[in-house]
Amino acid sequence: QSVLTQPPSASATPGQRVTISCSGSTSNIGSNTANWYQQYPGTAPKLLIYGNNQRPSGVPDRFSGSKSGTSASLAIRGLQSEDEADYYCASWDASLNGWVFGGGTKLTVL
Amino acid sequence: EVQLLESGGGLVQPGGSLRLSCATSGFTFDAYAMTWVRQAPGKGLECVSAISDGGRRPFYANSVKGRFTISRDKFKNTLFLQMNSLRVADTAVYYCVLVDAIPRWGQGTLVTVSS
């Protein structure tokens, strides 16, 4: 059982917009920033969004993040086939002094 | 450039021990908290242990508490994870992760616990 709650799956067709939600609590997302990772099979997770809504260099602006209270969201617009991957949300938990993660959302591009 | 390089993974029998290392460079090692995150085959991400910049207040996930010990050597800029009484369920890729506004990850080291 993951500390952060994400839907296990999402799907959309190329060109569409998809949103993935992440629900936490006051000790993690509510008091710290949310990060998002993209992961392809057999590879290390890649940081997609940090600080709720910041993109590392090289991440397309099709990807955006937001946070409200104890929840965060990842939005992908102009969906492409290469976006088919697993997506994880993460946040630092102040009561645990460790990272907490969502269970991951498998995005399928139909 | 921040670099994190894990080593020490391998195949071990249940009940055995391994010591993972994470050699770091490109940042002031003793100014940052560090963590170990693992991913079992086909599963999600789990933070198994974390250590503050000063080496105090370590965090351990319930799944490894009492069996794993995190430590750091500021002179060698290296993070360690001593893993004892290993179980089949500990089989995973173990990643070293820098705790910063922009978290940095190593490429991971595979630990396989099997008889």
GROMACS .gro file of C-alpha atoms in nm, chain A residues 40-94:
model
   55
   40TYR     CA    1   1.022   0.301  -1.923
   41PRO     CA    2   1.063  -0.074  -1.865
   42GLY     CA    3   1.413  -0.171  -1.762
   43THR     CA    4   1.532   0.184  -1.708
   44ALA     CA    5   1.581   0.412  -1.407
   45PRO     CA    6   1.308   0.664  -1.328
   46LYS     CA    7   1.354   0.999  -1.501
   47LEU     CA    8   1.262   1.320  -1.320
   48LEU     CA    9   0.983   1.486  -1.515
   49ILE     CA   10   0.856   1.755  -1.276
   50TYR     CA   11   1.008   1.888  -0.954
   51GLY     CA   12   0.893   2.155  -0.712
   52ASN     CA   13   0.528   2.091  -0.808
   53ASN     CA   14   0.551   2.253  -1.150
   54GLN     CA   15   0.914   2.290  -1.261
   55ARG     CA   16   1.057   2.103  -1.559
   56PRO     CA   17   1.420   1.993  -1.566
   57SER     CA   18   1.615   2.095  -1.870
   58GLY     CA   19   1.517   1.886  -2.171
   59VAL     CA   20   1.164   1.796  -2.059
   60PRO     CA   21   0.912   1.917  -2.319
   61ASP     CA   22   0.661   2.181  -2.212
   62ARG     CA   23   0.384   1.935  -2.301
   63PHE     CA   24   0.437   1.812  -1.947
   64SER     CA   25   0.311   2.026  -1.660
   65GLY     CA   26   0.249   1.982  -1.289
   66SER     CA   27   0.031   2.144  -1.029
   67LYS     CA   28  -0.045   2.114  -0.661
   68SER     CA   29  -0.343   2.203  -0.447
   69GLY     CA   30  -0.349   2.131  -0.076
   70THR     CA   31  -0.252   1.768  -0.026
   71SER     CA   32  -0.290   1.664  -0.390
   72ALA     CA   33  -0.082   1.703  -0.703
   73SER     CA   34  -0.147   1.646  -1.071
   74LEU     CA   35   0.055   1.576  -1.382
   75ALA     CA   36  -0.086   1.686  -1.716
   76ILE     CA   37   0.039   1.582  -2.056
   77ARG     CA   38  -0.098   1.764  -2.358
   78GLY     CA   39  -0.050   1.671  -2.720
   79LEU     CA   40  -0.004   1.307  -2.621
   80GLN     CA   41   0.252   1.113  -2.825
   81SER     CA   42   0.316   0.740  -2.854
   82GLU     CA   43   0.651   0.784  -2.680
   83ASP     CA   44   0.469   0.905  -2.368
   84GLU     CA   45   0.350   0.550  -2.304
   85ALA     CA   46   0.527   0.471  -1.977
   86ASP     CA   47   0.481   0.443  -1.603
   87TYR     CA   48   0.445   0.766  -1.404
   88TYR     CA   49   0.515   0.805  -1.034
   89CYS     CA   50   0.449   1.093  -0.798
   90ALA     CA   51   0.675   1.150  -0.500
   91SER     CA   52   0.713   1.385  -0.207
   92TRP     CA   53   0.930   1.418   0.103
   93ASP     CA   54   0.742   1.313   0.414
   94ALA     CA   55   0.826   1.530   0.713
   0.00000   0.00000   0.00000
